[in-house]
Amino acid sequence: MQQRNGEMPLRGIHINISSDPFQHRIPPYLQRAWQGSRISHLETWIRKRYQRATPLELLMGTIVIFMGGIYLLVHVGFFSGRKYQDWRHDHDGRWLENIEFLDMLYPDDGLGLTTAVLVFDPTDPWVAGEESKKQLAPIIQDLCSNQMFKTILVWNNNPMANMTHEELFLDKCAPQKVVIHNSHSHMGQAARYLGCSLASTPYCYFQDHHGPRHWRSLYANFLKYPHLIHTETRDVAAYAQSRWGWCFFNDEIHMHTCHTHPSYGMFVSKENVDRFIQLLELDPIDITQSDMYFFTFMNQVPYQLEGTAGNVFPPFNDEEDRVGDLVENPNNPNLTAAGRDHVHRSVVTLYQHMSRRTGVFPTEEVFPGFHEQVARSPCHSDRCLFLTNVAMFPDPKLFKYEPSVTLLDSERMHNEYYDANSHYYAYPYGYAVDGNDITSWRSQTPIKAGDFIGLDLLMPMRIPLKFRILAGHPDEYREKMIIQISFDGQHWTKIQPRSEVDCSSVVADTMFECRFTIAETGYRFVRLQSPEDFDFPFDIYDFSFSVRVYRGDNGQLLVDEEGMIDGKI
């Protein structure tokens, strides 16, 4: 064969065979069944019809297919969040179990890092078991179920009585979790601090009186600032005293301290307790009144949460007992005559050391100081803390402390300047988060630009939450309020809720109710901030959050059409 001009000589044979790689994987009998089926003929007809279709027919077909897909997406639940055709029913039409999802969420920080120290002082060693059944057993049963407590140390302060586990009536508490220390001498109030010094954990908790306490809220706040003492007061009266009447400031000598009671619930670091014991060796005191010196010698403002407004602890005997003129009542949140005397001595001692610059007591006012402590009250469910920068009492620095003024005179001066009974007792902080739409927290001054109300959710939230606010405000406030979230409580980010803020007027231009959903996750704090001054005060009836979830027969948790879960706090 002759070679044409310009062509390359053939070096081999090129074979191009088109083959379907999947053809040989399908058994021959299935191929014959498919070719003879009606579906195969239908496929052939569709292909031919598609090739003959006009542009208008192709456009109409595309629209029909697209709209059908949208219909399925909406009704099946990809957009609505519904697992079933109705998220409250299963396929058989049966109602699904409603779950309080927030009951399943617990802060997991700080587990097993605290020792609870309970001081027991039986008056009669022969019936110590009966006394412990009334005084100790209820507190131990409550504490034992909390995983934050590694050990419960019972300090028996009566050397004539020998306490055993059998006398503590540990029905629901493992005996190995409770440690008994039978003291060889009566150590008075110093017993709690000595007991803490024996602990193997970095933190301690003190409580003498049985009653409803908000351990989760108090502990979560304590873990943020463990260098500070954290307490929950007996009630609103004790909170008013410890944030106003019992505060002692003198900026010239770096004196800044307040007194409160540890016996109704207090978290403290072992480091602070060890420092206090060392100070006792430098400046001996009456150990039976150690509580009167502890807070003062720390020279810090304890982080105090407002106790419940209800009468949950034993009532006062009479009015004279409140000022200490009669018997010493251990349930009295106010100070007795002896207590006042020792608080006065402790403050005078601190003043003398600070004015002489002896270096015995710390001088720095650690953060958060008095005005930075914005967590005010636990929510009634113990799932959050109510936050606000608005104070209910005047600035305690208005009174410059001088040792010539007795504690009783100081209380009278404070009460004459501002009587907490006139407004605060009627509208305490806790009424904003007590789950009761009848009561409210009401500030005494109009809202200013930058003022806020908020919630500390105690832990980072990993699911969307729905919030509710019920306020006695004009509509102007809800139209301008700014919603913010924070991961650390210090740096805030403005957000837009996932859905529109749904508001309705309960009373026209006087009271409104708003609900909104925050889809962001990982945050722990939320607040509503005012962008400008208003001519009305805060009047908050409810600030809460909720989550809704339903459990199917197979145990799977199903969310509702808004992606929420039930558990209104």
Coordinates of C-alpha atoms in Angstrom, one line a residue:
M1 CA 0.0 0.0 0.0
Q2 CA 1.3 3.4 -0.9
Q3 CA 1.7 6.1 1.7
R4 CA -0.2 9.3 1.0
N5 CA 1.7 12.6 1.2
G6 CA 1.7 14.2 4.7
E7 CA 0.4 11.1 6.4
M8 CA 2.2 9.3 9.2
P9 CA 2.9 5.6 8.7
L10 CA 0.6 3.2 10.5
R11 CA 2.3 1.6 13.4
G12 CA -0.5 -0.6 14.7
I13 CA -4.3 -1.2 14.8
H14 CA -6.6 1.1 16.9
I15 CA -9.7 -0.6 18.1
N16 CA -12.6 1.5 19.7
I17 CA -15.2 -0.7 21.4
S18 CA -18.0 1.0 23.3
S19 CA -19.2 -1.1 26.2
D20 CA -21.4 -0.6 29.3
P21 CA -19.3 -1.6 32.3
F22 CA -22.5 -2.4 34.3
Q23 CA -24.0 -4.6 31.7
H24 CA -22.1 -7.7 32.6
R25 CA -22.9 -7.2 36.3
I26 CA -26.6 -7.6 35.8
P27 CA -27.7 -11.3 35.4
P28 CA -29.1 -12.1 31.9
Y29 CA -32.5 -13.2 33.3
L30 CA -33.0 -9.7 34.9
Q31 CA -32.0 -8.0 31.6
R32 CA -34.7 -10.1 29.7
A33 CA -37.3 -9.3 32.4
W34 CA -36.6 -5.6 32.2
Q35 CA -36.8 -5.5 28.4
G36 CA -40.1 -7.4 28.4
S37 CA -41.7 -5.3 31.2
R38 CA -44.2 -2.5 30.7
I39 CA -42.0 -0.1 32.7
S40 CA -39.3 -0.5 30.0
H41 CA -41.9 0.5 27.3
L42 CA -43.0 3.4 29.4
E43 CA -39.4 4.6 29.7
T44 CA -39.0 4.4 25.9
W45 CA -42.3 6.4 25.4
I46 CA -41.1 9.1 27.9
R47 CA -37.8 9.5 26.1
K48 CA -39.5 9.9 22.8
R49 CA -42.1 12.3 24.2
Y50 CA -39.4 14.4 25.8
Q51 CA -37.5 14.7 22.5
R52 CA -40.7 16.0 20.7
A53 CA -41.7 18.4 23.6
T54 CA -41.9 22.1 22.9
P55 CA -40.0 24.6 25.0
L56 CA -43.3 25.6 26.7
E57 CA -44.1 22.0 27.6
L58 CA -40.6 21.6 29.1
L59 CA -41.0 24.8 31.2
M60 CA -44.4 23.7 32.6
G61 CA -43.0 20.3 33.4
T62 CA -40.1 21.8 35.3
I63 CA -42.4 24.1 37.3
V64 CA -44.7 21.1 38.3
I65 CA -41.7 19.0 39.5
F66 CA -40.2 22.0 41.4
M67 CA -43.5 22.8 43.2
G68 CA -44.0 19.2 44.0
G69 CA -40.6 19.0 45.7
I70 CA -41.3 22.1 47.8
Y71 CA -44.7 20.6 48.9
L72 CA -43.0 17.4 50.0
L73 CA -40.2 19.3 51.9
V74 CA -42.7 21.5 53.8
H75 CA -45.1 18.8 54.8
V76 CA -42.7 15.9 55.4
G77 CA -40.8 18.1 57.8
F78 CA -37.4 19.2 56.4
F79 CA -38.4 22.8 56.8
S80 CA -40.9 22.5 59.7
G81 CA -38.6 20.4 61.9
R82 CA -41.3 17.7 62.3
K83 CA -40.2 14.1 62.5
Y84 CA -43.7 12.8 61.7
Q85 CA -46.7 14.2 60.0
D86 CA -47.7 15.5 63.4
W87 CA -44.9 15.9 65.9
R88 CA -47.1 15.2 68.9
H89 CA -48.4 11.9 67.4
D90 CA -46.7 8.8 66.2
H91 CA -47.8 7.0 63.0
D92 CA -50.6 5.2 64.8
G93 CA -52.1 8.5 66.1
R94 CA -51.1 7.9 69.7
W95 CA -49.9 10.8 71.9
L96 CA -46.2 10.9 72.6
E97 CA -44.7 11.3 76.0
N98 CA -44.0 15.0 77.0
I99 CA -40.5 15.3 78.5
E100 CA -39.2 18.0 80.8
F101 CA -36.0 18.2 78.9
L102 CA -34.3 20.8 81.2
D103 CA -34.6 18.3 84.0
M104 CA -32.1 16.2 82.0
L105 CA -29.5 18.9 81.7
Y106 CA -27.1 19.5 84.6
P107 CA -23.9 21.6 84.7
D108 CA -21.0 19.1 84.7
D109 CA -18.3 21.5 85.8
G110 CA -16.8 21.2 89.3
L111 CA -18.2 17.7 90.1
G112 CA -16.7 16.2 93.2
L113 CA -14.6 19.3 94.0
T114 CA -16.4 20.4 97.2
T115 CA -16.6 19.1 100.8
A116 CA -19.8 20.0 102.7
V117 CA -19.0 20.8 106.3
L118 CA -21.9 20.5 108.8
V119 CA -21.4 21.6 112.4
F120 CA -23.5 19.6 114.8
D121 CA -23.7 20.8 118.4
P122 CA -26.1 18.4 120.4
T123 CA -27.3 20.0 123.6
D124 CA -27.8 16.6 125.3
P125 CA -25.3 13.8 124.5
W126 CA -27.8 11.2 125.6
V127 CA -30.3 12.1 122.9
A128 CA -27.8 13.2 120.2
G129 CA -29.3 10.7 117.8
E130 CA -32.8 12.3 118.0
E131 CA -31.3 15.8 117.6
S132 CA -29.3 14.7 114.5
K133 CA -32.5 13.2 113.0
K134 CA -34.2 16.6 113.2
Q135 CA -31.2 18.9 112.4
L136 CA -28.7 16.9 110.3
A137 CA -30.6 14.1 108.5
P138 CA -32.7 16.5 106.3
I139 CA -29.6 18.5 105.2
I140 CA -27.5 15.3 104.5
Q141 CA -30.2 13.8 102.4
D142 CA -30.5 16.9 100.3
L143 CA -26.7 17.3 99.9
C144 CA -26.0 13.6 99.2
S145 CA -27.9 13.6 95.9
N146 CA -25.7 16.4 94.5
Q147 CA -22.6 15.3 92.6
M148 CA -20.8 18.5 93.3
F149 CA -20.1 17.3 96.8
K150 CA -17.4 14.6 97.1
T151 CA -17.7 14.3 100.9
I152 CA -20.0 15.4 103.7
L153 CA -18.0 16.1 106.8
V154 CA -20.1 16.2 110.1
W155 CA -18.2 18.0 112.8
N156 CA -19.6 16.9 116.2
N157 CA -18.9 19.9 118.4
N158 CA -19.9 18.3 121.7
P159 CA -17.0 16.2 123.2
M160 CA -19.4 14.5 125.5
A161 CA -21.3 12.8 122.6
N162 CA -19.8 10.2 120.3
M163 CA -21.6 10.3 116.9
T164 CA -21.8 7.2 114.6
H165 CA -23.2 6.6 111.2
E166 CA -26.2 4.8 112.7
E167 CA -27.2 8.0 114.6
L168 CA -27.3 10.0 111.4
F169 CA -30.1 8.0 109.8
L170 CA -28.5 7.8 106.3
D171 CA -31.4 6.2 104.5
K172 CA -30.6 7.4 101.0
C173 CA -26.9 8.3 101.4
A174 CA -23.9 6.0 101.0
P175 CA -22.1 5.8 104.4
Q176 CA -18.7 6.2 102.7
K177 CA -19.7 9.7 101.5
V178 CA -20.2 10.9 105.1
V179 CA -17.3 11.4 107.4
I180 CA -17.8 12.1 111.1
H181 CA -15.3 14.0 113.2
N182 CA -15.9 13.8 116.9
S183 CA -14.1 16.8 118.3
H184 CA -12.3 16.6 121.7
S185 CA -13.3 20.1 122.6
H186 CA -16.0 22.6 121.7
M187 CA -14.7 24.8 119.0
G188 CA -17.7 27.1 118.5
Q189 CA -18.1 28.6 115.1
A190 CA -14.4 27.9 114.3
A191 CA -15.4 24.3 113.9
R192 CA -16.6 24.8 110.3
Y193 CA -13.3 26.4 109.3
L194 CA -11.2 23.7 111.0
G195 CA -13.4 21.1 109.3
C196 CA -12.7 22.7 105.9
S197 CA -9.0 22.6 106.6
L198 CA -9.3 18.8 106.8
A199 CA -10.9 18.5 103.4
S200 CA -9.2 16.9 100.5
T201 CA -11.1 19.1 98.0
P202 CA -10.3 22.7 96.9
Y203 CA -13.7 24.0 97.9
C204 CA -16.0 23.8 100.9
Y205 CA -19.7 24.4 101.6
F206 CA -21.3 25.5 104.9
Q207 CA -24.9 25.2 106.0
D208 CA -26.4 24.8 109.4
H209 CA -30.2 25.2 108.8
H210 CA -32.4 23.0 106.7
G211 CA -34.3 24.7 104.0
P212 CA -34.6 25.1 100.2
R213 CA -31.3 26.3 98.8
H214 CA -30.3 26.8 95.2
W215 CA -27.1 24.8 95.1
R216 CA -26.7 24.6 91.3
S217 CA -27.1 28.4 90.8
L218 CA -24.9 29.3 93.7
Y219 CA -22.2 26.8 92.7
A220 CA -22.2 27.7 89.1
N221 CA -21.7 31.4 90.0
F222 CA -19.0 30.4 92.5
L223 CA -17.0 28.4 89.9
K224 CA -16.8 31.6 87.8
Y225 CA -15.1 33.5 90.7
P226 CA -13.8 30.9 93.3
H227 CA -11.5 33.5 94.9
L228 CA -14.7 35.2 96.3
I229 CA -16.9 34.0 99.1
H230 CA -20.4 33.1 97.7
T231 CA -23.5 33.0 99.9
E232 CA -27.3 32.7 99.6
T233 CA -29.0 34.8 102.2
R234 CA -31.7 33.6 104.5
D235 CA -34.3 35.9 103.0
V236 CA -34.7 39.4 101.5
A237 CA -34.3 41.1 104.9
A238 CA -30.9 39.4 105.4
Y239 CA -29.9 40.3 101.8
A240 CA -30.8 44.0 102.5
Q241 CA -28.6 44.0 105.6
S242 CA -25.6 42.4 103.9
R243 CA -25.7 44.6 100.8
W244 CA -26.4 47.9 102.7
G245 CA -26.5 48.0 106.5
W246 CA -23.5 45.7 107.1
C247 CA -21.1 47.1 104.5
F248 CA -17.9 49.0 105.6
F249 CA -15.9 51.1 103.1
N250 CA -13.1 53.5 103.4
D251 CA -11.3 54.1 100.1
E252 CA -8.5 56.1 101.7
I253 CA -7.2 53.0 103.5
H254 CA -8.4 50.4 100.9
M255 CA -11.1 49.0 103.2
H256 CA -14.0 47.3 101.4
T257 CA -15.9 44.5 103.1
C258 CA -19.4 43.4 104.0
H259 CA -20.7 41.0 106.6
T260 CA -23.2 38.2 106.0
H261 CA -24.2 34.8 107.6
P262 CA -22.6 31.6 106.4
S263 CA -25.0 29.3 108.1
Y264 CA -27.7 29.4 105.4
G265 CA -25.4 28.3 102.5
M266 CA -21.9 29.4 101.5
F267 CA -19.3 28.2 99.1
V268 CA -15.7 29.2 99.8
S269 CA -12.2 28.1 98.6
K270 CA -10.1 26.1 101.0
E271 CA -7.3 28.6 100.3
N272 CA -9.4 31.5 101.8
V273 CA -10.2 29.3 104.8
D274 CA -6.5 28.4 105.4
R275 CA -5.7 32.1 105.2
F276 CA -8.3 33.0 107.8
I277 CA -6.9 30.3 110.2
Q278 CA -3.5 31.9 109.8
L279 CA -4.9 35.3 110.6
L280 CA -6.4 33.9 113.8
E281 CA -3.0 33.0 114.9
L282 CA -1.7 36.5 114.3
D283 CA -4.6 38.2 116.0
P284 CA -6.4 35.9 118.4
I285 CA -10.2 36.2 118.7
D286 CA -13.0 34.5 120.5
I287 CA -13.3 31.3 118.4
T288 CA -16.9 30.9 119.4
Q289 CA -17.7 34.0 117.3
S290 CA -15.5 33.2 114.3
D291 CA -18.2 33.9 111.8
M292 CA -18.2 37.5 112.9
Y293 CA -14.6 37.9 111.8
F294 CA -14.3 35.7 108.7
F295 CA -15.8 38.1 106.1
T296 CA -14.2 41.1 107.6
F297 CA -10.7 39.6 107.7
M298 CA -11.0 38.7 104.0
N299 CA -11.5 42.4 103.3
Q300 CA -13.7 41.6 100.3
V301 CA -17.3 41.9 99.4
P302 CA -18.8 38.4 99.3
Y303 CA -20.9 37.6 96.2
Q304 CA -24.3 37.3 97.7
L305 CA -27.5 35.9 96.1
E306 CA -30.8 37.0 97.3
G307 CA -32.6 34.2 99.3
T308 CA -36.2 33.2 98.9
A309 CA -38.9 35.7 99.7
G310 CA -41.0 33.1 101.4
N311 CA -41.0 32.1 105.1
V312 CA -39.1 28.8 104.8
F313 CA -37.0 29.0 107.9
P314 CA -38.2 29.2 111.5
P315 CA -39.8 32.6 112.3
F316 CA -38.4 35.1 114.8
N317 CA -39.5 34.8 118.4
D318 CA -40.4 38.4 118.9
E319 CA -39.2 41.9 117.9
E320 CA -36.8 42.2 120.8
D321 CA -35.1 39.0 119.8
R322 CA -34.3 40.6 116.4
V323 CA -32.0 43.2 118.0
G324 CA -30.5 40.8 120.5
D325 CA -31.9 42.1 123.7
L326 CA -33.4 38.8 124.7
V327 CA -32.2 35.2 124.0
E328 CA -29.8 34.3 121.3
N329 CA -31.8 32.8 118.5
P330 CA -29.6 30.7 116.1
N331 CA -32.2 31.1 113.4
N332 CA -32.0 34.9 113.5
P333 CA -30.6 36.4 110.3
N334 CA -29.9 39.7 112.1
L335 CA -27.2 40.0 114.7
T336 CA -27.7 39.5 118.4
A337 CA -26.1 41.8 120.9
A338 CA -23.0 39.6 121.2
G339 CA -22.8 39.2 117.4
R340 CA -22.9 43.0 116.9
D341 CA -20.1 43.4 119.5
H342 CA -17.8 41.0 117.7
V343 CA -18.6 42.3 114.2
H344 CA -17.7 45.8 115.5
R345 CA -14.4 44.4 117.0
S346 CA -13.6 42.7 113.7
V347 CA -14.2 45.9 111.6
V348 CA -12.1 48.0 114.1
T349 CA -9.3 45.5 113.9
L350 CA -9.3 45.6 110.1
Y351 CA -9.4 49.4 110.2
Q352 CA -6.4 49.6 112.5
H353 CA -4.3 47.3 110.3
M354 CA -5.3 49.0 107.1
S355 CA -4.7 52.5 108.4
R356 CA -1.3 51.4 109.8
R357 CA -0.4 49.5 106.5
T358 CA 0.7 46.5 108.4
G359 CA 0.3 44.2 105.4
V360 CA -1.5 41.6 107.4
F361 CA -4.8 41.9 105.5
P362 CA -5.2 42.1 101.7
T363 CA -5.7 45.6 100.2
E364 CA -6.8 44.9 96.6
E365 CA -10.5 44.9 95.8
V366 CA -10.7 41.8 93.7
F367 CA -13.0 41.5 90.6
P368 CA -15.9 41.4 90.6
G369 CA -16.3 44.1 93.2
F370 CA -19.5 45.4 94.8
H371 CA -20.8 47.2 91.6
E372 CA -19.7 44.4 89.2
Q373 CA -21.7 41.7 91.0
V374 CA -24.7 41.6 88.7
A375 CA -26.1 38.2 89.5
R376 CA -28.9 39.0 92.0
S377 CA -31.2 36.0 92.6
P378 CA -31.5 32.3 91.6
C379 CA -34.4 31.3 89.5
H380 CA -37.0 29.4 91.5
S381 CA -36.2 26.2 89.5
D382 CA -32.5 26.5 90.2
R383 CA -31.8 26.5 86.5
C384 CA -30.6 30.1 86.1
L385 CA -29.6 33.3 87.7
F386 CA -31.3 36.7 87.3
L387 CA -28.9 39.4 86.1
T388 CA -29.2 43.1 86.2
N389 CA -26.9 46.1 86.7
V390 CA -29.6 48.0 88.5
A391 CA -29.0 48.2 92.3
M392 CA -31.8 48.3 94.8
F393 CA -29.8 50.1 97.5
P394 CA -27.7 53.2 97.6
D395 CA -23.9 53.1 97.2
P396 CA -22.5 51.9 100.5
K397 CA -19.5 54.1 99.9
L398 CA -21.7 57.1 100.8
F399 CA -20.8 56.3 104.4
K400 CA -17.1 56.5 105.1
Y401 CA -16.4 54.0 107.9
E402 CA -15.0 55.4 111.2
P403 CA -14.3 53.1 114.2
S404 CA -15.9 55.6 116.6
V405 CA -19.4 54.6 115.2
T406 CA -20.8 51.5 116.7
L407 CA -22.5 48.9 114.5
L408 CA -25.9 49.7 116.0
D409 CA -25.5 53.4 115.2
S410 CA -24.3 52.5 111.7
E411 CA -27.5 50.5 111.1
R412 CA -29.6 53.3 112.3
M413 CA -27.8 55.8 110.0
H414 CA -28.3 53.5 107.0
N415 CA -31.9 52.9 107.7
E416 CA -32.6 56.6 108.1
Y417 CA -31.0 57.3 104.7
Y418 CA -32.8 54.4 103.0
D419 CA -35.3 52.0 104.5
A420 CA -35.3 48.8 102.6
N421 CA -38.8 48.0 104.0
S422 CA -40.3 50.9 102.0
H423 CA -39.8 49.4 98.5
Y424 CA -37.3 46.6 98.3
Y425 CA -39.2 44.1 100.5
A426 CA -42.3 44.5 98.3
Y427 CA -40.4 44.1 94.9
P428 CA -37.2 42.0 95.5
Y429 CA -35.1 40.7 92.6
G430 CA -36.4 37.1 93.0
Y431 CA -39.9 38.1 91.9
A432 CA -38.7 38.4 88.3
V433 CA -37.9 34.7 88.2
D434 CA -40.2 33.1 90.7
G435 CA -42.5 31.5 88.1
N436 CA -45.4 33.7 89.4
D437 CA -47.0 36.2 86.9
I438 CA -48.6 38.1 89.8
T439 CA -45.4 39.2 91.5
S440 CA -42.7 41.4 90.0
W441 CA -39.3 43.0 90.6
R442 CA -39.6 46.7 90.2
S443 CA -36.6 49.1 90.2
Q444 CA -36.9 52.4 92.0
T445 CA -35.4 54.6 89.4
P446 CA -36.2 55.0 85.7
I447 CA -34.4 52.9 83.1
K448 CA -31.2 54.4 81.8
A449 CA -29.3 53.8 78.6
G450 CA -27.1 50.7 79.1
D451 CA -29.3 49.2 81.8
F452 CA -30.1 45.5 81.3
I453 CA -31.9 42.5 82.6
G454 CA -30.6 39.0 81.8
L455 CA -30.2 35.3 82.7
D456 CA -27.2 33.2 83.5
L457 CA -28.2 29.7 82.2
L458 CA -25.5 28.1 84.4
M459 CA -23.9 26.2 81.5
P460 CA -23.4 26.6 77.7
M461 CA -26.6 25.7 75.9
R462 CA -26.3 23.3 73.0
I463 CA -29.9 23.5 71.8
P464 CA -32.1 26.4 70.7
L465 CA -34.1 28.0 73.5
K466 CA -37.4 30.0 73.6
F467 CA -37.5 33.0 75.9
R468 CA -40.5 34.7 77.5
I469 CA -40.6 38.1 79.1
L470 CA -43.7 39.6 80.9
A471 CA -43.1 43.2 81.8
G472 CA -45.2 46.2 83.0
H473 CA -43.7 48.5 80.4
P474 CA -45.1 50.7 77.6
D475 CA -44.7 49.3 74.1
E476 CA -41.8 51.7 73.5
Y477 CA -39.5 49.4 75.5
R478 CA -40.1 46.2 73.6
E479 CA -39.8 48.0 70.3
K480 CA -36.3 49.2 71.2
M481 CA -34.8 46.5 73.4
I482 CA -31.6 44.9 72.2
I483 CA -31.1 41.2 72.6
Q484 CA -27.5 40.1 73.4
I485 CA -25.8 36.8 74.2
S486 CA -22.4 36.1 75.7
F487 CA -20.1 33.1 76.3
D488 CA -18.3 34.5 79.3
G489 CA -20.6 37.1 80.8
Q490 CA -18.1 39.9 79.9
H491 CA -18.2 40.2 76.1
W492 CA -21.6 40.6 74.5
T493 CA -22.9 40.1 70.9
K494 CA -26.1 41.6 69.5
I495 CA -28.2 39.0 67.7
Q496 CA -31.4 38.7 65.7
P497 CA -33.7 35.9 67.0
R498 CA -34.4 33.0 64.7
S499 CA -38.0 34.1 64.5
E500 CA -39.6 37.5 64.9
V501 CA -40.1 38.7 68.5
D502 CA -43.7 37.7 69.1
C503 CA -45.3 40.3 71.4
S504 CA -48.8 41.0 72.5
S505 CA -50.2 43.6 74.9
V506 CA -51.7 42.2 78.1
V507 CA -52.8 45.7 79.1
A508 CA -52.7 48.3 76.3
D509 CA -49.4 50.3 76.4
T510 CA -48.9 49.2 80.0
M511 CA -48.0 45.5 80.1
F512 CA -46.7 43.3 77.3
E513 CA -45.7 39.7 76.8
C514 CA -42.9 38.8 74.3
R515 CA -41.6 35.4 73.2
F516 CA -38.5 34.9 71.0
T517 CA -36.3 32.0 70.0
I518 CA -32.5 32.1 70.0
A519 CA -31.1 29.5 67.6
E520 CA -27.4 30.1 68.4
T521 CA -25.8 27.5 70.6
G522 CA -22.8 27.5 73.0
Y523 CA -23.7 30.7 74.8
R524 CA -24.4 30.8 78.5
F525 CA -25.7 34.4 79.1
V526 CA -28.5 36.3 77.5
R527 CA -29.7 39.9 78.3
L528 CA -32.0 42.6 77.1
Q529 CA -30.3 46.0 77.1
S530 CA -31.9 49.4 76.9
P531 CA -30.4 51.6 74.1
E532 CA -31.7 54.9 75.6
D533 CA -33.2 56.5 78.7
F534 CA -36.8 55.9 79.6
D535 CA -39.1 57.7 82.0
F536 CA -40.4 54.5 83.6
P537 CA -38.6 51.9 85.9
F538 CA -38.1 48.2 85.3
D539 CA -41.2 46.1 86.2
I540 CA -40.5 42.5 85.4
Y541 CA -43.1 39.8 86.2
D542 CA -41.4 37.0 84.4
F543 CA -38.2 36.3 82.5
S544 CA -37.8 32.6 81.6
F545 CA -36.8 30.2 79.0
S546 CA -38.3 26.9 77.8
V547 CA -37.5 23.8 75.7
R548 CA -40.0 21.3 74.3
V549 CA -39.3 17.6 73.5
Y550 CA -41.4 14.5 73.0
R551 CA -40.3 10.9 73.4
G552 CA -41.6 8.3 70.9
D553 CA -42.2 4.6 71.7
N554 CA -38.7 3.7 70.7
G555 CA -37.2 6.3 73.2
Q556 CA -36.2 8.7 70.5
L557 CA -36.5 12.4 71.4
L558 CA -38.6 14.4 68.8
V559 CA -38.7 18.2 68.5
D560 CA -41.7 20.3 67.6
E561 CA -42.2 22.4 64.5
E562 CA -40.2 25.2 66.0
G563 CA -37.3 23.0 66.9
M564 CA -38.0 23.5 70.6
I565 CA -38.1 21.3 73.7
D566 CA -40.9 21.6 77.0
G567 CA -39.5 22.7 80.3
K568 CA -40.6 26.1 81.3
I569 CA -38.7 27.2 84.3

